[in-house]
Each structure stands twice: as C-alpha cells, then as structure tokens.
Amino acid sequence: MIDNISDATAAAAFRRLVTHLQHRHDAENIDLMGLAGFCRNCLADWVMEADNAAGGTMAKDEARKAIHGMPASEWKQKYQTEATQERLKKMKESVAKNAGAS
C-alpha cells in the first residue's frame, strides 16, 4: 500500500511530520523512542542515509539540524530532560520491537 503513495504526497506528509516535531518540543526523543521505537535523531539518520544513497553528501549534523530545526546540541540543551531509569527501560523495550522493521 505504501508504494501507492506518490512521492509528492509522501514529501508533503514528511514535511508536515518534521514541522510537527519541531513544534512539539515536549515530545522528547526518549519518549518517542519509548512509544514508537524511533525519534528525531533516527529520522535525521534516515534522511542522511537516503540522501547518501542517492549520491548526496549530507552529514549527520546537517540532517539533524534539518529535523530539529536547529543544531541538535542546541535542541538538547533547550529541551532534553533527564533520562530516568523508567524512561530508559521503556525505550529499550520499544527499540527491541524494531527488528525487521526496516
């Protein structure tokens, strides 16, 4: 079914997702990882990998800036809170479900 979505539609939805994540700073990466098994950094890595596979030269920091809307280090300083043991456990359990999802 995903192959039935046009590239233009997929690109528009992707941009909307990124805009949404840039607005929702309260949805921290560790919480996204705990719920969905991916976060802003994962999304940035996928963008970088896709760019590189298409012959581009996007670097990790460049991709993360595009997704975070600012340098990742700045986002982390402004919005990231402590990674509690409970949050880390939930993240680890969620990420374990990712096997074969690529």
Coordinates of C-alpha atoms in Angstrom, one line a residue, residues 6-101:
S6 CA 3.1 9.4 -4.7
D7 CA 6.5 10.9 -4.0
A8 CA 4.9 14.4 -3.8
T9 CA 2.3 13.3 -1.3
A10 CA 4.9 11.4 0.8
A11 CA 7.2 14.5 0.7
A12 CA 4.4 16.8 1.9
A13 CA 3.5 14.4 4.7
F14 CA 7.1 14.1 5.7
R15 CA 7.5 17.9 5.8
R16 CA 4.3 18.1 8.0
L17 CA 5.7 15.5 10.4
V18 CA 9.0 17.4 10.7
T19 CA 7.2 20.7 11.3
H20 CA 5.0 19.0 13.9
L21 CA 8.1 17.6 15.7
Q22 CA 9.8 21.0 15.6
H23 CA 6.7 22.4 17.3
R24 CA 6.3 19.7 19.9
H25 CA 9.4 20.0 21.9
D26 CA 7.6 18.4 24.8
A27 CA 7.7 15.1 22.9
E28 CA 11.2 14.3 23.8
N29 CA 13.3 11.9 21.8
I30 CA 13.5 9.3 24.7
D31 CA 9.7 9.4 24.9
L32 CA 9.3 8.9 21.2
M33 CA 11.7 6.0 21.4
G34 CA 9.8 4.5 24.2
L35 CA 6.5 4.7 22.4
A36 CA 7.4 4.3 18.7
G37 CA 11.0 3.0 18.6
F38 CA 12.3 6.0 16.7
C39 CA 13.0 9.7 17.4
R40 CA 14.1 12.8 15.7
N41 CA 17.7 11.6 15.6
C42 CA 16.5 8.3 13.9
L43 CA 14.5 10.3 11.4
A44 CA 17.6 12.5 10.7
D45 CA 19.7 9.4 10.2
W46 CA 17.2 8.0 7.7
V47 CA 17.2 11.3 5.8
M48 CA 21.0 11.3 5.7
E49 CA 21.2 7.7 4.6
A50 CA 18.6 8.3 1.8
D51 CA 20.5 11.4 0.7
N52 CA 23.8 9.5 0.6
A53 CA 22.2 6.5 -1.2
A54 CA 21.0 9.0 -3.9
G55 CA 24.6 10.3 -4.3
G56 CA 24.4 13.2 -1.9
T57 CA 26.9 14.1 0.8
M58 CA 24.6 15.1 3.7
A59 CA 26.4 14.7 7.1
K60 CA 24.8 13.6 10.3
D61 CA 24.9 17.1 11.9
E62 CA 23.3 18.6 8.8
A63 CA 20.5 16.1 8.8
R64 CA 19.8 16.5 12.5
K65 CA 19.7 20.3 12.1
A66 CA 17.1 19.9 9.3
I67 CA 14.9 17.7 11.5
H68 CA 15.4 19.5 14.8
G69 CA 15.1 23.0 13.3
M70 CA 18.4 23.9 15.0
P71 CA 21.7 22.3 15.8
A72 CA 21.0 19.1 17.7
S73 CA 23.2 20.2 20.6
E74 CA 21.1 23.4 21.0
W75 CA 17.9 21.4 20.9
K76 CA 19.3 19.0 23.5
Q77 CA 20.3 21.9 25.8
K78 CA 17.0 23.7 25.5
Y79 CA 14.5 20.8 25.6
Q80 CA 16.0 17.5 26.8
T81 CA 15.4 16.5 30.4
E82 CA 16.9 13.7 32.5
A83 CA 16.7 10.2 31.1
T84 CA 15.2 8.3 34.1
Q85 CA 15.6 4.6 34.6
E86 CA 11.9 4.1 33.8
R87 CA 12.2 6.1 30.5
L88 CA 15.4 4.2 29.5
K89 CA 13.7 0.8 30.3
K90 CA 10.7 1.7 28.2
M91 CA 12.9 2.9 25.3
K92 CA 14.9 -0.3 25.4
E93 CA 11.8 -2.5 25.3
S94 CA 10.3 -0.4 22.5
V95 CA 13.5 -0.5 20.4
A96 CA 13.7 -4.3 20.8
K97 CA 10.4 -4.4 18.8
N98 CA 12.1 -2.8 15.8
A99 CA 13.8 -5.9 14.5
G100 CA 12.8 -6.4 10.9
A101 CA 11.1 -3.0 10.6

